[in-house]
Tab-separated table of C-alpha atoms in Angstrom:
chain	number	residue	atom	x	y	z
E	1	MET	CA	52.986	24.859	-42.541
E	2	ASP	CA	50.579	26.757	-40.323
E	3	PHE	CA	50.753	26.611	-36.532
E	4	LYS	CA	48.858	27.973	-33.558
E	5	ARG	CA	50.155	29.938	-30.605
E	6	LEU	CA	50.092	26.905	-28.313
E	7	THR	CA	50.885	23.357	-29.411
E	8	VAL	CA	50.536	20.321	-27.163
E	9	VAL	CA	52.400	17.132	-28.134
E	10	LEU	CA	51.062	13.821	-26.812
E	11	GLY	CA	52.319	10.321	-27.542
E	12	HIS	CA	53.669	7.145	-26.025
E	13	TYR	CA	57.296	6.717	-24.995
E	14	GLY	CA	59.406	6.095	-28.096
E	15	THR	CA	57.018	7.703	-30.551
E	16	GLY	CA	59.425	10.621	-30.875
E	17	LYS	CA	57.210	13.281	-29.324
E	18	THR	CA	60.183	15.069	-27.742
E	19	GLU	CA	62.029	15.252	-31.069
E	20	ILE	CA	58.814	16.599	-32.626
E	21	THR	CA	58.556	19.159	-29.813
E	22	ILE	CA	62.121	20.419	-30.251
E	23	ASN	CA	62.006	20.531	-34.045
E	24	TYR	CA	58.558	22.128	-34.134
E	25	ALA	CA	59.606	24.828	-31.674
E	26	ARG	CA	62.683	25.526	-33.765
E	27	TYR	CA	60.507	25.752	-36.882
E	28	ILE	CA	58.263	28.325	-35.170
E	29	LYS	CA	61.370	30.241	-34.110
E	30	THR	CA	62.698	30.338	-37.697
E	31	CYS	CA	59.347	31.794	-38.755
E	32	GLY	CA	60.140	34.816	-36.579
E	33	TYR	CA	58.156	34.091	-33.412
E	34	ASP	CA	59.247	34.057	-29.788
E	35	VAL	CA	58.676	30.487	-28.599
E	36	ASP	CA	59.225	28.489	-25.415
E	37	ILE	CA	59.199	24.757	-24.821
E	38	VAL	CA	57.144	23.653	-21.830
E	39	ASP	CA	58.648	20.413	-20.559
E	40	LEU	CA	55.946	18.496	-18.720
E	41	ASP	CA	57.547	15.068	-19.046
E	42	ILE	CA	58.065	14.487	-15.333
E	43	VAL	CA	58.030	10.665	-15.504
E	44	ASN	CA	60.548	9.533	-18.115
E	45	PRO	CA	64.187	10.152	-17.016
E	46	TYR	CA	65.484	10.245	-20.600
E	47	PHE	CA	64.599	12.099	-23.821
E	48	ARG	CA	63.356	15.333	-22.269
E	49	PRO	CA	63.868	18.814	-23.747
E	50	ARG	CA	65.610	20.003	-20.604
E	51	GLU	CA	68.405	17.495	-21.307
E	52	VAL	CA	69.567	19.577	-24.301
E	53	ARG	CA	68.642	22.994	-22.963
E	54	LYS	CA	72.156	24.335	-22.487
E	55	GLU	CA	73.659	22.519	-25.491
E	56	LEU	CA	71.117	23.567	-28.122
E	57	LEU	CA	67.997	25.400	-27.088
E	58	ASP	CA	69.654	28.298	-25.300
E	59	GLY	CA	71.720	28.930	-28.426
E	60	TRP	CA	68.592	29.077	-30.550
E	61	GLY	CA	66.908	31.512	-28.170
E	62	ILE	CA	64.321	28.947	-27.092
E	63	LYS	CA	63.633	28.866	-23.370
E	64	VAL	CA	62.694	25.604	-21.650
E	65	ILE	CA	60.290	25.959	-18.754
E	66	GLY	CA	58.310	23.489	-16.754
E	67	VAL	CA	60.670	22.387	-14.022
E	68	ASP	CA	62.565	24.690	-11.692
E	69	GLU	CA	66.267	24.220	-12.480
E	70	LYS	CA	67.278	23.278	-8.939
E	71	TYR	CA	64.783	20.393	-9.113
E	72	MET	CA	65.631	19.242	-12.666
E	73	ASN	CA	67.028	15.877	-11.623
E	74	ALA	CA	64.580	15.136	-8.841
E	75	ASP	CA	62.401	12.035	-9.106
E	76	MET	CA	59.263	14.190	-8.817
E	77	PRO	CA	60.351	17.671	-9.948
E	78	ALA	CA	58.296	20.759	-9.090
E	79	LEU	CA	56.576	22.476	-12.012
E	80	SER	CA	57.347	26.137	-12.550
E	81	ARG	CA	54.758	28.880	-12.095
E	82	ASP	CA	56.058	30.348	-15.375
E	83	ILE	CA	53.843	27.855	-17.233
E	84	TYR	CA	50.771	29.930	-16.386
E	85	SER	CA	52.464	33.049	-17.729
E	86	VAL	CA	53.246	31.377	-21.049
E	87	ILE	CA	49.651	30.222	-21.478
E	88	GLN	CA	48.221	33.655	-20.672
E	89	ASP	CA	50.738	35.714	-22.696
E	90	GLY	CA	48.994	36.417	-25.997
E	91	GLU	CA	52.298	37.154	-27.752
E	92	LYS	CA	54.261	34.116	-26.629
E	93	TYR	CA	54.247	30.871	-28.609
E	94	ALA	CA	54.866	27.591	-26.811
E	95	VAL	CA	55.150	23.877	-27.526
E	96	PHE	CA	54.267	21.503	-24.667
E	97	ASP	CA	56.009	18.138	-24.360
E	98	VAL	CA	53.595	16.065	-22.269
E	99	GLY	CA	54.544	12.872	-20.421
E	100	GLY	CA	54.289	9.655	-22.412
E	101	ASP	CA	51.562	7.888	-20.444
E	102	ASP	CA	48.368	8.701	-18.617
E	103	ALA	CA	50.268	9.379	-15.376
E	104	GLY	CA	52.501	11.880	-17.169
E	105	ALA	CA	49.550	13.478	-18.924
E	106	ILE	CA	47.859	14.192	-15.592
E	107	ALA	CA	50.485	16.898	-14.970
E	108	PHE	CA	49.179	18.728	-18.025
E	109	GLY	CA	45.540	18.248	-17.049
E	110	GLN	CA	45.780	20.828	-14.271
E	111	TYR	CA	45.964	23.570	-16.923
E	112	HIS	CA	42.847	22.572	-18.861
E	113	ASN	CA	40.651	25.375	-17.454
E	114	ILE	CA	42.915	28.215	-18.564
E	115	LEU	CA	43.511	26.552	-21.950
E	116	ALA	CA	39.802	26.273	-22.714
E	117	ASP	CA	39.552	29.567	-24.609
E	118	LYS	CA	43.078	29.584	-26.063
E	119	ASP	CA	44.355	28.966	-29.594
E	120	VAL	CA	45.650	25.400	-29.189
E	121	ASP	CA	46.723	22.551	-31.451
E	122	VAL	CA	46.944	19.119	-29.823
E	123	PHE	CA	49.087	16.562	-31.666
E	124	PHE	CA	48.993	12.820	-31.080
E	125	VAL	CA	52.210	11.238	-32.362
E	126	ILE	CA	52.049	7.732	-33.838
E	127	ASN	CA	54.977	5.362	-34.296
E	128	VAL	CA	53.764	1.932	-35.393
E	129	ASN	CA	57.012	0.399	-34.172
E	130	ARG	CA	55.849	1.007	-30.599
E	131	PRO	CA	53.475	-1.567	-29.068
E	132	PHE	CA	50.831	0.905	-27.886
E	133	THR	CA	50.468	2.492	-31.347
E	134	LYS	CA	51.232	-0.501	-33.556
E	135	ASP	CA	47.839	-0.449	-35.306
E	136	ALA	CA	44.763	1.770	-35.488
E	137	GLU	CA	42.893	0.045	-32.670
E	138	SER	CA	45.854	0.269	-30.288
E	139	ALA	CA	46.550	3.884	-31.203
E	140	ILE	CA	42.940	4.961	-30.684
E	141	LYS	CA	42.754	3.186	-27.333
E	142	TYR	CA	45.962	4.828	-26.139
E	143	MET	CA	45.004	8.231	-27.512
E	144	THR	CA	41.737	8.102	-25.580
E	145	LEU	CA	43.629	7.185	-22.413
E	146	VAL	CA	45.981	10.182	-22.594
E	147	GLU	CA	43.199	12.535	-23.738
E	148	ASN	CA	41.256	11.702	-20.603
E	149	ALA	CA	44.309	12.112	-18.379
E	150	ALA	CA	45.372	15.393	-20.020
E	151	ARG	CA	41.741	16.602	-20.089
E	152	ILE	CA	42.071	17.836	-23.654
E	153	LYS	CA	41.056	16.538	-27.090
E	154	VAL	CA	43.493	15.711	-29.874
E	155	THR	CA	43.098	18.017	-32.885
E	156	HIS	CA	45.651	16.462	-35.260
E	157	LEU	CA	47.562	13.245	-35.843
E	158	VAL	CA	51.290	13.112	-36.599
E	159	ASN	CA	52.881	10.108	-38.271
E	160	ASN	CA	56.390	9.809	-36.856
E	161	THR	CA	57.047	6.129	-37.479
E	162	HIS	CA	60.757	5.608	-37.070
E	163	LEU	CA	63.605	3.359	-36.013
E	164	SER	CA	65.792	6.217	-34.844
E	165	TYR	CA	68.900	6.521	-37.034
E	166	GLU	CA	67.969	3.330	-38.910
E	167	THR	CA	64.689	4.734	-40.273
E	168	MET	CA	63.965	4.122	-43.953
E	169	ALA	CA	61.297	5.611	-46.216
E	170	ASP	CA	59.326	2.349	-46.150
E	171	ASP	CA	59.014	2.591	-42.355
E	172	VAL	CA	57.425	6.040	-42.650
E	173	ILE	CA	55.066	4.901	-45.407
E	174	LYS	CA	53.955	1.914	-43.295
E	175	GLY	CA	53.223	4.274	-40.438
E	176	LEU	CA	51.211	6.602	-42.645
E	177	GLU	CA	48.864	3.743	-43.582
E	178	VAL	CA	48.043	3.171	-39.907
E	179	THR	CA	47.758	6.906	-39.232
E	180	GLU	CA	45.311	7.252	-42.122
E	181	ASP	CA	43.269	4.399	-40.643
E	182	VAL	CA	43.155	6.195	-37.280
E	183	SER	CA	42.079	9.373	-39.073
E	184	ARG	CA	39.266	7.597	-40.916
E	185	LYS	CA	37.958	5.967	-37.747
E	186	THR	CA	38.134	9.056	-35.525
E	187	GLY	CA	37.644	11.936	-37.959
E	188	ILE	CA	40.841	13.567	-36.652
E	189	PRO	CA	42.903	15.052	-39.513
E	190	ILE	CA	46.558	14.287	-40.157
E	191	LYS	CA	48.774	17.312	-39.572
E	192	MET	CA	51.980	15.964	-41.061
E	193	THR	CA	54.383	13.101	-41.534
E	194	ALA	CA	57.694	13.622	-39.762
E	195	ALA	CA	60.951	11.955	-40.713
E	196	LYS	CA	64.634	12.526	-40.199
E	197	ARG	CA	65.929	14.945	-42.750
E	198	ASP	CA	67.571	12.553	-45.210
E	199	VAL	CA	64.455	10.345	-45.319
E	200	ALA	CA	62.099	13.330	-45.610
E	201	GLU	CA	63.804	14.283	-48.873
E	202	LYS	CA	62.497	11.021	-50.358
E	203	LEU	CA	58.890	11.555	-49.204
E	204	LYS	CA	57.828	14.747	-50.924
E	205	ASN	CA	54.838	13.263	-52.769
E	206	MET	CA	52.930	11.670	-49.877
E	207	GLY	CA	49.933	13.980	-50.048
E	208	TYR	CA	50.655	15.448	-46.592
E	209	ASP	CA	53.116	17.989	-45.260
E	210	VAL	CA	56.445	16.241	-44.694
E	211	PHE	CA	58.269	17.725	-41.720
E	212	PRO	CA	62.042	17.091	-41.749
E	213	ILE	CA	63.499	16.646	-38.287
E	214	ASP	CA	66.988	16.489	-36.869
E	215	LEU	CA	67.689	14.029	-34.060
E	216	TYR	CA	68.893	15.653	-30.856
E	217	MET	CA	67.946	13.245	-28.085
E	218	LYS	CA	70.395	10.553	-27.038
E	219	THR	CA	70.475	8.064	-24.190
E	220	PRO	CA	73.263	8.616	-21.650
E	221	TRP	CA	75.103	5.539	-22.922
E	222	ASN	CA	75.167	7.017	-26.438
E	223	LYS	CA	76.569	10.377	-25.345
E	224	ILE	CA	80.148	9.568	-26.215
């Protein structure tokens, strides 16, 4: 599967955009490229790449930037100046995890000027089990909202319909139908269908790239 130097991942809370971010960055790393994750989710206190930085990402050689470490647990953490360096470095690959609503996406919008001439993919992640992306009309409305806040246009759709560990193949197929409807109505192509690894094995003939993902994010009450 092809990828660009910079990838921006947008989507509502619960669509799985952070899992997509982590798995996609790891995929780029396995292809032999130096890649960082830029964590711009400064609103949601859970499911952020920085939560697994020491456990997983450091071991893979993937650096997480976006929030200065001493401010990681602050309610309004300060964004690192290293983000500008990643964007400008022509050799560095990066995947941006952007906040899951328009308020979170505003944090990304401040970089739109320096991204204008860069090689960028912008993914919008759809999970039809979430209320704001439950059907094509809802997904398009929400996508437009975060596009405006992030000041960037979506280039590809990602079907990541899931029920966490309970996801079945039928859930993913249902989500693809809605994602195809969004694609028809907007003209935005589908990049891939993502599914946890055991389900992805059953979805090889969908007509789109199937991206197997491992689940790394857990709520604090599940970290036992």
